[in-house]
Amino acid sequence: MSKYWLLTLVPFLGGLVLTAYEARIALTEHVLRRIGRRAEAVVTGHTASREGTYPSLHPVVRWTDEHGEQQEHAVVASGPGAHRLSEGAVVRIIHPPGVPGTAALDTPERYRTAVFGMWLGVLLWVGALAAVLIRIATLLPTYHY
């Protein structure tokens, strides 16, 4: 077996990691959409955070929860232009009951992106596995019956 067989480990393991990471996000979004409470909120500002190696802005929104209390938290924002929401803009948010600090914008883009990333990961690891199996099959001796 040559050292080039190890090169198939990169897309295989990368695909497994990508599939697991995106599947976790998709599952979290699915559960949030099933049990979450939706509310109208007003953007009051932005907060900066570092995700990976680049800074990003998250909108800070204020809304009234189901108990009549005012809540103000930074929300998980995804999609193009989510960081460009102007102050005073009215947005729809979704949050788990009793945990208003984990609110997210009520858009399907985060779920769609997670599902796309999950299938891309599956394509990577299945493709690497198929390439290895095809290569093994071509190396097997042929039998004549």
PDB file of C-alpha atoms in Angstrom:
ATOM      1  CA  MET A   1       0.000   0.000   0.000  1.00  0.00           C
ATOM      2  CA  SER A   2       1.481   3.350  -0.962  1.00  0.00           C
ATOM      3  CA  LYS A   3       1.591   6.535   1.045  1.00  0.00           C
ATOM      4  CA  TYR A   4      -0.942   8.131  -1.344  1.00  0.00           C
ATOM      5  CA  TRP A   5      -3.705   6.121   0.282  1.00  0.00           C
ATOM      6  CA  LEU A   6      -3.364   8.423   3.256  1.00  0.00           C
ATOM      7  CA  LEU A   7      -4.444  11.326   1.045  1.00  0.00           C
ATOM      8  CA  THR A   8      -7.959   9.911   1.006  1.00  0.00           C
ATOM      9  CA  LEU A   9      -8.095  10.379   4.759  1.00  0.00           C
ATOM     10  CA  VAL A  10      -8.203  14.162   4.359  1.00  0.00           C
ATOM     11  CA  PRO A  11     -11.537  14.380   2.489  1.00  0.00           C
ATOM     12  CA  PHE A  12     -12.908  11.395   4.418  1.00  0.00           C
ATOM     13  CA  LEU A  13     -12.221  12.837   7.875  1.00  0.00           C
ATOM     14  CA  GLY A  14     -12.988  16.385   6.743  1.00  0.00           C
ATOM     15  CA  GLY A  15     -16.334  15.205   5.390  1.00  0.00           C
ATOM     16  CA  LEU A  16     -17.160  13.395   8.631  1.00  0.00           C
ATOM     17  CA  VAL A  17     -16.325  16.466  10.712  1.00  0.00           C
ATOM     18  CA  LEU A  18     -18.285  18.776   8.395  1.00  0.00           C
ATOM     19  CA  THR A  19     -21.284  16.427   8.416  1.00  0.00           C
ATOM     20  CA  ALA A  20     -21.316  16.186  12.213  1.00  0.00           C
ATOM     21  CA  TYR A  21     -20.893  19.942  12.738  1.00  0.00           C
ATOM     22  CA  GLU A  22     -23.583  20.960  10.260  1.00  0.00           C
ATOM     23  CA  ALA A  23     -25.947  18.202  11.424  1.00  0.00           C
ATOM     24  CA  ARG A  24     -25.693  19.595  14.967  1.00  0.00           C
ATOM     25  CA  ILE A  25     -26.603  23.075  13.713  1.00  0.00           C
ATOM     26  CA  ALA A  26     -29.475  21.726  11.580  1.00  0.00           C
ATOM     27  CA  LEU A  27     -30.845  19.701  14.496  1.00  0.00           C
ATOM     28  CA  THR A  28     -30.602  22.685  16.849  1.00  0.00           C
ATOM     29  CA  GLU A  29     -32.404  24.895  14.331  1.00  0.00           C
ATOM     30  CA  HIS A  30     -35.083  22.248  13.781  1.00  0.00           C
ATOM     31  CA  VAL A  31     -35.734  21.921  17.525  1.00  0.00           C
ATOM     32  CA  LEU A  32     -35.716  25.711  17.948  1.00  0.00           C
ATOM     33  CA  ARG A  33     -38.313  26.075  15.195  1.00  0.00           C
ATOM     34  CA  ARG A  34     -40.532  23.387  16.748  1.00  0.00           C
ATOM     35  CA  ILE A  35     -40.532  24.527  20.380  1.00  0.00           C
ATOM     36  CA  GLY A  36     -39.437  28.155  20.069  1.00  0.00           C
ATOM     37  CA  ARG A  37     -41.545  31.216  20.732  1.00  0.00           C
ATOM     38  CA  ARG A  38     -41.755  33.825  18.019  1.00  0.00           C
ATOM     39  CA  ALA A  39     -41.841  37.532  18.760  1.00  0.00           C
ATOM     40  CA  GLU A  40     -41.517  40.905  17.079  1.00  0.00           C
ATOM     41  CA  ALA A  41     -38.373  42.744  18.152  1.00  0.00           C
ATOM     42  CA  VAL A  42     -36.737  46.104  17.521  1.00  0.00           C
ATOM     43  CA  VAL A  43     -33.023  46.371  16.705  1.00  0.00           C
ATOM     44  CA  THR A  44     -31.386  48.593  19.333  1.00  0.00           C
ATOM     45  CA  GLY A  45     -27.754  48.288  18.250  1.00  0.00           C
ATOM     46  CA  HIS A  46     -24.982  45.854  17.380  1.00  0.00           C
ATOM     47  CA  THR A  47     -22.346  43.982  19.336  1.00  0.00           C
ATOM     48  CA  ALA A  48     -19.036  42.750  17.994  1.00  0.00           C
ATOM     49  CA  SER A  49     -17.682  39.258  18.499  1.00  0.00           C
ATOM     50  CA  ARG A  50     -14.892  37.201  17.057  1.00  0.00           C
ATOM     51  CA  GLU A  51     -16.004  34.084  15.240  1.00  0.00           C
ATOM     52  CA  GLY A  52     -13.031  32.231  13.915  1.00  0.00           C
ATOM     53  CA  THR A  53     -10.464  34.719  12.675  1.00  0.00           C
ATOM     54  CA  TYR A  54     -12.729  37.571  11.655  1.00  0.00           C
ATOM     55  CA  PRO A  55     -14.822  40.011  13.675  1.00  0.00           C
ATOM     56  CA  SER A  56     -18.559  39.970  13.119  1.00  0.00           C
ATOM     57  CA  LEU A  57     -21.473  42.108  14.226  1.00  0.00           C
ATOM     58  CA  HIS A  58     -24.614  40.694  15.779  1.00  0.00           C
ATOM     59  CA  PRO A  59     -27.779  42.754  16.130  1.00  0.00           C
ATOM     60  CA  VAL A  60     -28.993  43.500  19.652  1.00  0.00           C
ATOM     61  CA  VAL A  61     -32.783  43.365  19.813  1.00  0.00           C
ATOM     62  CA  ARG A  62     -35.428  44.263  22.388  1.00  0.00           C
ATOM     63  CA  TRP A  63     -38.751  42.486  22.716  1.00  0.00           C
ATOM     64  CA  THR A  64     -41.431  41.614  25.239  1.00  0.00           C
ATOM     65  CA  ASP A  65     -41.538  37.927  26.180  1.00  0.00           C
ATOM     66  CA  GLU A  66     -44.597  35.818  26.986  1.00  0.00           C
ATOM     67  CA  HIS A  67     -44.463  36.927  30.660  1.00  0.00           C
ATOM     68  CA  GLY A  68     -44.602  40.608  29.711  1.00  0.00           C
ATOM     69  CA  GLU A  69     -40.959  41.299  30.599  1.00  0.00           C
ATOM     70  CA  GLN A  70     -38.673  43.374  28.391  1.00  0.00           C
ATOM     71  CA  GLN A  71     -35.725  41.380  27.038  1.00  0.00           C
ATOM     72  CA  GLU A  72     -32.686  42.735  25.249  1.00  0.00           C
ATOM     73  CA  HIS A  73     -30.071  40.370  23.850  1.00  0.00           C
ATOM     74  CA  ALA A  74     -27.742  39.912  20.926  1.00  0.00           C
ATOM     75  CA  VAL A  75     -29.224  37.408  18.502  1.00  0.00           C
ATOM     76  CA  VAL A  76     -27.716  34.790  16.267  1.00  0.00           C
ATOM     77  CA  ALA A  77     -27.858  36.338  12.829  1.00  0.00           C
ATOM     78  CA  SER A  78     -27.223  34.560   9.574  1.00  0.00           C
ATOM     79  CA  GLY A  79     -27.707  35.327   5.966  1.00  0.00           C
ATOM     80  CA  PRO A  80     -26.610  38.205   3.832  1.00  0.00           C
ATOM     81  CA  GLY A  81     -27.017  41.606   5.409  1.00  0.00           C
ATOM     82  CA  ALA A  82     -28.012  40.395   8.878  1.00  0.00           C
ATOM     83  CA  HIS A  83     -25.245  42.522  10.398  1.00  0.00           C
ATOM     84  CA  ARG A  84     -26.505  45.535   8.443  1.00  0.00           C
ATOM     85  CA  LEU A  85     -29.886  45.736  10.141  1.00  0.00           C
ATOM     86  CA  SER A  86     -30.372  49.377  11.048  1.00  0.00           C
ATOM     87  CA  GLU A  87     -31.293  50.524  14.521  1.00  0.00           C
ATOM     88  CA  GLY A  88     -35.045  50.772  14.899  1.00  0.00           C
ATOM     89  CA  ALA A  89     -35.742  48.038  12.331  1.00  0.00           C
ATOM     90  CA  VAL A  90     -38.495  45.606  13.307  1.00  0.00           C
ATOM     91  CA  VAL A  91     -37.493  41.938  12.961  1.00  0.00           C
ATOM     92  CA  ARG A  92     -39.012  38.587  13.862  1.00  0.00           C
ATOM     93  CA  ILE A  93     -37.080  36.472  16.337  1.00  0.00           C
ATOM     94  CA  ILE A  94     -37.459  33.009  17.773  1.00  0.00           C
ATOM     95  CA  HIS A  95     -36.276  31.833  21.204  1.00  0.00           C
ATOM     96  CA  PRO A  96     -36.733  28.749  23.375  1.00  0.00           C
ATOM     97  CA  PRO A  97     -39.304  29.217  26.136  1.00  0.00           C
ATOM     98  CA  GLY A  98     -37.630  30.331  29.348  1.00  0.00           C
ATOM     99  CA  VAL A  99     -34.263  30.988  27.669  1.00  0.00           C
ATOM    100  CA  PRO A 100     -34.518  34.388  25.978  1.00  0.00           C
ATOM    101  CA  GLY A 101     -30.721  34.790  25.845  1.00  0.00           C
ATOM    102  CA  THR A 102     -30.496  32.290  22.986  1.00  0.00           C
ATOM    103  CA  ALA A 103     -32.716  34.151  20.557  1.00  0.00           C
ATOM    104  CA  ALA A 104     -32.145  33.958  16.804  1.00  0.00           C
ATOM    105  CA  LEU A 105     -33.545  35.793  13.826  1.00  0.00           C
ATOM    106  CA  ASP A 106     -36.557  33.946  12.460  1.00  0.00           C
ATOM    107  CA  THR A 107     -35.177  33.207   8.990  1.00  0.00           C
ATOM    108  CA  PRO A 108     -34.771  29.809   7.331  1.00  0.00           C
ATOM    109  CA  GLU A 109     -31.307  30.634   5.955  1.00  0.00           C
ATOM    110  CA  ARG A 110     -29.322  29.180   8.864  1.00  0.00           C
ATOM    111  CA  TYR A 111     -31.175  25.860   8.576  1.00  0.00           C
ATOM    112  CA  ARG A 112     -30.773  25.744   4.795  1.00  0.00           C
ATOM    113  CA  THR A 113     -27.065  26.501   5.045  1.00  0.00           C
ATOM    114  CA  ALA A 114     -26.621  23.770   7.662  1.00  0.00           C
ATOM    115  CA  VAL A 115     -28.438  21.191   5.536  1.00  0.00           C
ATOM    116  CA  PHE A 116     -26.374  22.155   2.484  1.00  0.00           C
ATOM    117  CA  GLY A 117     -23.140  21.875   4.498  1.00  0.00           C
ATOM    118  CA  MET A 118     -24.233  18.543   5.903  1.00  0.00           C
ATOM    119  CA  TRP A 119     -24.848  17.111   2.435  1.00  0.00           C
ATOM    120  CA  LEU A 120     -21.539  18.530   1.224  1.00  0.00           C
ATOM    121  CA  GLY A 121     -19.822  16.693   4.068  1.00  0.00           C
ATOM    122  CA  VAL A 122     -21.642  13.478   3.178  1.00  0.00           C
ATOM    123  CA  LEU A 123     -20.548  13.902  -0.440  1.00  0.00           C
ATOM    124  CA  LEU A 124     -16.928  14.292   0.677  1.00  0.00           C
ATOM    125  CA  TRP A 125     -16.718  11.239   2.896  1.00  0.00           C
ATOM    126  CA  VAL A 126     -18.818   9.000   0.654  1.00  0.00           C
ATOM    127  CA  GLY A 127     -16.763  10.071  -2.364  1.00  0.00           C
ATOM    128  CA  ALA A 128     -13.507   9.306  -0.570  1.00  0.00           C
ATOM    129  CA  LEU A 129     -14.845   5.951   0.592  1.00  0.00           C
ATOM    130  CA  ALA A 130     -16.051   5.100  -2.922  1.00  0.00           C
ATOM    131  CA  ALA A 131     -12.652   6.017  -4.383  1.00  0.00           C
ATOM    132  CA  VAL A 132     -10.895   3.700  -1.923  1.00  0.00           C
ATOM    133  CA  LEU A 133     -13.314   0.840  -2.578  1.00  0.00           C
ATOM    134  CA  ILE A 134     -12.990   1.217  -6.349  1.00  0.00           C
ATOM    135  CA  ARG A 135      -9.202   1.236  -6.041  1.00  0.00           C
ATOM    136  CA  ILE A 136      -9.271  -1.891  -3.875  1.00  0.00           C
ATOM    137  CA  ALA A 137     -11.591  -3.605  -6.361  1.00  0.00           C
ATOM    138  CA  THR A 138      -9.208  -2.864  -9.236  1.00  0.00           C
ATOM    139  CA  LEU A 139      -6.294  -4.361  -7.302  1.00  0.00           C
ATOM    140  CA  LEU A 140      -8.036  -7.637  -6.562  1.00  0.00           C
ATOM    141  CA  PRO A 141      -7.012 -10.552  -8.727  1.00  0.00           C
ATOM    142  CA  THR A 142      -9.491 -11.603 -11.390  1.00  0.00           C
ATOM    143  CA  TYR A 143     -10.952 -15.042 -11.160  1.00  0.00           C
ATOM    144  CA  HIS A 144     -11.966 -17.071 -14.182  1.00  0.00           C
ATOM    145  CA  TYR A 145     -14.776 -19.532 -13.680  1.00  0.00           C
TER     146      TYR A 145
END
